[in-house]
């Protein structure tokens, strides 16, 4: 008795006629990924436009004197280039100090390895910008303690949760609070 394995695209559900049609796609960063990279499969034809959709991105590290760890920020090259207002960014970069390249891990660290996970569902960390999903518990803490959290964030030099910012209101479910305080979303 034989077996037949049917493979399909995780993106569209279409069947692969031949195993050579499938491309392994490793997703290393996505707002919905909280536990590290994942692998999916897609038909090669489904990925034909990927290179054309790619963005020119810049990754920078902000080494603030009051923070132990640098903050990593990813933005479009166009937005980054606009930060240089006196001299073109290309010229700024040519004259910049060289630093040693940091090794980028190929795989996510094993559970329990490296830094301790931050509990954003506590008043100590809630509202702080972070990658990944905002849990219902964090949303509730932010809603119940918004003023206290904003005082802490301001004291840390971190952006505060702004009731006039539609992204913040949506992220933390602050629609009712914004309405109660008469804040118009901008």
mmCIF file of C-alpha atoms in Angstrom:
data_model
loop_
_atom_site.group_PDB
_atom_site.id
_atom_site.type_symbol
_atom_site.label_atom_id
_atom_site.label_comp_id
_atom_site.label_asym_id
_atom_site.label_seq_id
_atom_site.Cartn_x
_atom_site.Cartn_y
_atom_site.Cartn_z
ATOM 1 C CA UNK A 1 0.000 0.000 0.000
ATOM 2 C CA UNK A 2 1.370 3.404 -0.948
ATOM 3 C CA UNK A 3 0.804 6.818 0.447
ATOM 4 C CA UNK A 4 0.471 10.075 -1.340
ATOM 5 C CA UNK A 5 1.380 13.291 0.403
ATOM 6 C CA UNK A 6 -0.441 16.329 -0.872
ATOM 7 C CA UNK A 7 1.397 19.611 -0.242
ATOM 8 C CA UNK A 8 -0.218 22.996 -0.531
ATOM 9 C CA UNK A 9 0.497 26.685 -0.150
ATOM 10 C CA UNK A 10 -0.018 28.128 3.323
ATOM 11 C CA UNK A 11 -0.880 31.440 1.639
ATOM 12 C CA UNK A 12 -3.614 30.372 -0.779
ATOM 13 C CA UNK A 13 -4.363 26.738 -0.008
ATOM 14 C CA UNK A 14 -3.601 25.790 -3.631
ATOM 15 C CA UNK A 15 -2.139 22.315 -4.153
ATOM 16 C CA UNK A 16 1.423 21.894 -5.379
ATOM 17 C CA UNK A 17 1.533 19.615 -8.399
ATOM 18 C CA UNK A 18 5.254 19.068 -7.806
ATOM 19 C CA UNK A 19 7.266 19.491 -4.584
ATOM 20 C CA UNK A 20 9.752 21.660 -6.506
ATOM 21 C CA UNK A 21 7.042 24.323 -6.848
ATOM 22 C CA UNK A 22 7.050 25.030 -3.115
ATOM 23 C CA UNK A 23 9.235 27.714 -1.588
ATOM 24 C CA UNK A 24 9.991 27.708 2.134
ATOM 25 C CA UNK A 25 9.343 31.200 3.544
ATOM 26 C CA UNK A 26 10.830 32.053 6.944
ATOM 27 C CA UNK A 27 9.020 34.957 8.583
ATOM 28 C CA UNK A 28 11.486 36.521 11.019
ATOM 29 C CA UNK A 29 9.563 39.647 12.041
ATOM 30 C CA UNK A 30 5.858 40.467 11.920
ATOM 31 C CA UNK A 31 3.605 42.359 14.344
ATOM 32 C CA UNK A 32 1.716 39.128 15.102
ATOM 33 C CA UNK A 33 4.876 37.094 15.854
ATOM 34 C CA UNK A 34 5.563 37.095 19.558
ATOM 35 C CA UNK A 35 7.556 33.874 19.908
ATOM 36 C CA UNK A 36 10.192 34.125 17.186
ATOM 37 C CA UNK A 37 10.423 33.156 13.523
ATOM 38 C CA UNK A 38 8.103 30.704 11.765
ATOM 39 C CA UNK A 39 8.276 28.859 8.439
ATOM 40 C CA UNK A 40 5.481 28.581 5.899
ATOM 41 C CA UNK A 41 5.330 27.223 2.344
ATOM 42 C CA UNK A 42 4.076 28.957 -0.772
ATOM 43 C CA UNK A 43 3.987 28.231 -4.466
ATOM 44 C CA UNK A 44 6.806 29.949 -6.338
ATOM 45 C CA UNK A 45 4.331 31.789 -8.574
ATOM 46 C CA UNK A 46 2.644 33.318 -5.532
ATOM 47 C CA UNK A 47 5.928 34.958 -4.585
ATOM 48 C CA UNK A 48 6.778 36.368 -8.034
ATOM 49 C CA UNK A 49 5.971 39.945 -6.953
ATOM 50 C CA UNK A 50 7.839 39.819 -3.625
ATOM 51 C CA UNK A 51 11.014 41.498 -4.854
ATOM 52 C CA UNK A 52 9.020 44.310 -6.443
ATOM 53 C CA UNK A 53 7.140 44.868 -3.181
ATOM 54 C CA UNK A 54 10.300 44.978 -1.067
ATOM 55 C CA UNK A 55 11.049 48.237 0.706
ATOM 56 C CA UNK A 56 14.404 49.940 1.108
ATOM 57 C CA UNK A 57 14.655 49.787 4.890
ATOM 58 C CA UNK A 58 17.139 51.186 7.351
ATOM 59 C CA UNK A 59 17.745 49.605 10.753
ATOM 60 C CA UNK A 60 19.208 51.890 13.384
ATOM 61 C CA UNK A 61 20.055 51.479 17.042
ATOM 62 C CA UNK A 62 19.420 54.277 19.498
ATOM 63 C CA UNK A 63 21.961 54.125 22.339
ATOM 64 C CA UNK A 64 20.455 56.415 24.970
ATOM 65 C CA UNK A 65 22.574 57.295 28.010
ATOM 66 C CA UNK A 66 19.757 56.369 30.418
ATOM 67 C CA UNK A 67 19.028 52.944 28.865
ATOM 68 C CA UNK A 68 21.055 49.746 29.284
ATOM 69 C CA UNK A 69 20.034 48.219 25.963
ATOM 70 C CA UNK A 70 19.855 50.021 22.626
ATOM 71 C CA UNK A 71 16.462 50.495 20.992
ATOM 72 C CA UNK A 72 16.278 49.101 17.461
ATOM 73 C CA UNK A 73 14.181 51.072 14.985
ATOM 74 C CA UNK A 74 13.369 50.034 11.407
ATOM 75 C CA UNK A 75 12.172 52.669 8.947
ATOM 76 C CA UNK A 76 12.119 53.343 5.245
ATOM 77 C CA UNK A 77 15.352 54.691 3.784
ATOM 78 C CA UNK A 78 13.387 57.650 2.466
ATOM 79 C CA UNK A 79 12.169 58.611 5.966
ATOM 80 C CA UNK A 80 15.648 58.151 7.406
ATOM 81 C CA UNK A 81 17.224 60.270 4.663
ATOM 82 C CA UNK A 82 14.820 63.116 5.503
ATOM 83 C CA UNK A 83 16.336 63.318 8.997
ATOM 84 C CA UNK A 84 19.483 64.870 7.482
ATOM 85 C CA UNK A 85 18.522 68.475 6.801
ATOM 86 C CA UNK A 86 21.900 70.210 6.342
ATOM 87 C CA UNK A 87 23.911 67.619 4.410
ATOM 88 C CA UNK A 88 22.530 64.778 2.240
ATOM 89 C CA UNK A 89 22.352 61.492 4.148
ATOM 90 C CA UNK A 90 24.740 59.761 1.720
ATOM 91 C CA UNK A 91 27.394 62.320 2.607
ATOM 92 C CA UNK A 92 26.663 62.047 6.336
ATOM 93 C CA UNK A 93 27.108 58.271 6.138
ATOM 94 C CA UNK A 94 30.352 58.500 4.127
ATOM 95 C CA UNK A 95 31.888 60.697 6.833
ATOM 96 C CA UNK A 96 30.528 58.694 9.787
ATOM 97 C CA UNK A 97 32.589 56.702 12.286
ATOM 98 C CA UNK A 98 32.831 52.973 11.508
ATOM 99 C CA UNK A 99 31.587 50.543 14.156
ATOM 100 C CA UNK A 100 32.050 46.804 14.440
ATOM 101 C CA UNK A 101 29.259 44.814 12.816
ATOM 102 C CA UNK A 102 27.062 42.995 15.280
ATOM 103 C CA UNK A 103 26.464 39.302 14.691
ATOM 104 C CA UNK A 104 22.794 38.678 13.941
ATOM 105 C CA UNK A 105 21.550 35.343 15.271
ATOM 106 C CA UNK A 106 20.169 33.024 12.607
ATOM 107 C CA UNK A 107 17.726 31.392 14.987
ATOM 108 C CA UNK A 108 15.723 32.762 17.869
ATOM 109 C CA UNK A 109 17.256 32.035 21.279
ATOM 110 C CA UNK A 110 15.974 28.986 23.085
ATOM 111 C CA UNK A 111 13.271 29.504 25.685
ATOM 112 C CA UNK A 112 14.769 30.779 28.898
ATOM 113 C CA UNK A 113 17.961 31.929 27.167
ATOM 114 C CA UNK A 114 19.031 35.539 26.872
ATOM 115 C CA UNK A 115 17.007 38.420 28.230
ATOM 116 C CA UNK A 116 14.126 37.940 30.585
ATOM 117 C CA UNK A 117 10.719 38.480 28.957
ATOM 118 C CA UNK A 118 9.022 41.711 29.917
ATOM 119 C CA UNK A 119 5.492 41.493 31.322
ATOM 120 C CA UNK A 120 3.683 44.343 29.566
ATOM 121 C CA UNK A 121 0.529 43.463 31.504
ATOM 122 C CA UNK A 122 1.987 45.096 34.635
ATOM 123 C CA UNK A 123 1.834 48.762 35.628
ATOM 124 C CA UNK A 124 5.643 48.721 35.574
ATOM 125 C CA UNK A 125 5.798 48.044 31.799
ATOM 126 C CA UNK A 126 2.286 48.585 30.350
ATOM 127 C CA UNK A 127 2.073 51.199 27.605
ATOM 128 C CA UNK A 128 5.750 50.986 26.717
ATOM 129 C CA UNK A 129 6.321 50.611 22.956
ATOM 130 C CA UNK A 130 7.073 47.015 21.991
ATOM 131 C CA UNK A 131 6.905 44.614 19.085
ATOM 132 C CA UNK A 132 4.283 41.945 19.028
ATOM 133 C CA UNK A 133 0.685 41.717 20.104
ATOM 134 C CA UNK A 134 -0.839 43.919 22.787
ATOM 135 C CA UNK A 135 -2.621 41.518 25.122
ATOM 136 C CA UNK A 136 -6.060 42.116 26.612
ATOM 137 C CA UNK A 137 -4.420 42.245 30.048
ATOM 138 C CA UNK A 138 -2.073 45.063 28.941
ATOM 139 C CA UNK A 139 -4.986 46.952 27.367
ATOM 140 C CA UNK A 140 -6.944 46.710 30.617
ATOM 141 C CA UNK A 141 -3.991 47.959 32.710
ATOM 142 C CA UNK A 142 -3.498 50.917 30.356
ATOM 143 C CA UNK A 143 -7.214 51.778 30.427
ATOM 144 C CA UNK A 144 -7.402 51.587 34.234
ATOM 145 C CA UNK A 145 -4.113 53.395 34.997
ATOM 146 C CA UNK A 146 -3.532 55.656 31.966
ATOM 147 C CA UNK A 147 -2.471 58.772 33.890
ATOM 148 C CA UNK A 148 -0.100 56.824 36.156
ATOM 149 C CA UNK A 149 1.378 54.975 33.161
ATOM 150 C CA UNK A 150 1.872 58.201 31.215
ATOM 151 C CA UNK A 151 3.678 59.772 34.196
ATOM 152 C CA UNK A 152 6.029 56.776 34.324
ATOM 153 C CA UNK A 153 6.623 56.817 30.560
ATOM 154 C CA UNK A 154 7.337 60.563 30.564
ATOM 155 C CA UNK A 155 9.771 60.140 33.469
ATOM 156 C CA UNK A 156 11.543 57.382 31.487
ATOM 157 C CA UNK A 157 11.753 59.626 28.416
ATOM 158 C CA UNK A 158 9.517 57.260 26.434
ATOM 159 C CA UNK A 159 6.552 58.349 24.315
ATOM 160 C CA UNK A 160 3.323 58.544 26.296
ATOM 161 C CA UNK A 161 0.002 56.959 25.351
ATOM 162 C CA UNK A 162 -1.864 59.753 23.549
ATOM 163 C CA UNK A 163 -5.670 59.692 23.509
ATOM 164 C CA UNK A 164 -5.602 61.902 20.391
ATOM 165 C CA UNK A 165 -3.467 59.336 18.515
ATOM 166 C CA UNK A 166 -5.756 56.892 16.639
ATOM 167 C CA UNK A 167 -3.057 54.176 16.646
ATOM 168 C CA UNK A 168 -2.685 54.366 20.446
ATOM 169 C CA UNK A 169 -6.458 54.421 20.955
ATOM 170 C CA UNK A 170 -6.894 51.334 18.744
ATOM 171 C CA UNK A 171 -3.884 49.481 20.200
ATOM 172 C CA UNK A 172 -5.053 49.855 23.813
ATOM 173 C CA UNK A 173 -8.855 49.989 23.267
ATOM 174 C CA UNK A 174 -9.151 53.541 24.572
ATOM 175 C CA UNK A 175 -12.153 54.660 22.517
ATOM 176 C CA UNK A 176 -14.480 55.062 25.526
ATOM 177 C CA UNK A 177 -11.855 56.848 27.627
ATOM 178 C CA UNK A 178 -11.066 59.264 24.790
ATOM 179 C CA UNK A 179 -14.792 60.013 24.407
ATOM 180 C CA UNK A 180 -15.220 60.472 28.188
ATOM 181 C CA UNK A 181 -12.365 62.983 28.230
ATOM 182 C CA UNK A 182 -13.696 64.767 25.144
ATOM 183 C CA UNK A 183 -10.602 64.025 23.073
ATOM 184 C CA UNK A 184 -11.036 64.277 19.311
ATOM 185 C CA UNK A 185 -9.006 61.707 17.401
ATOM 186 C CA UNK A 186 -6.584 63.378 14.994
#
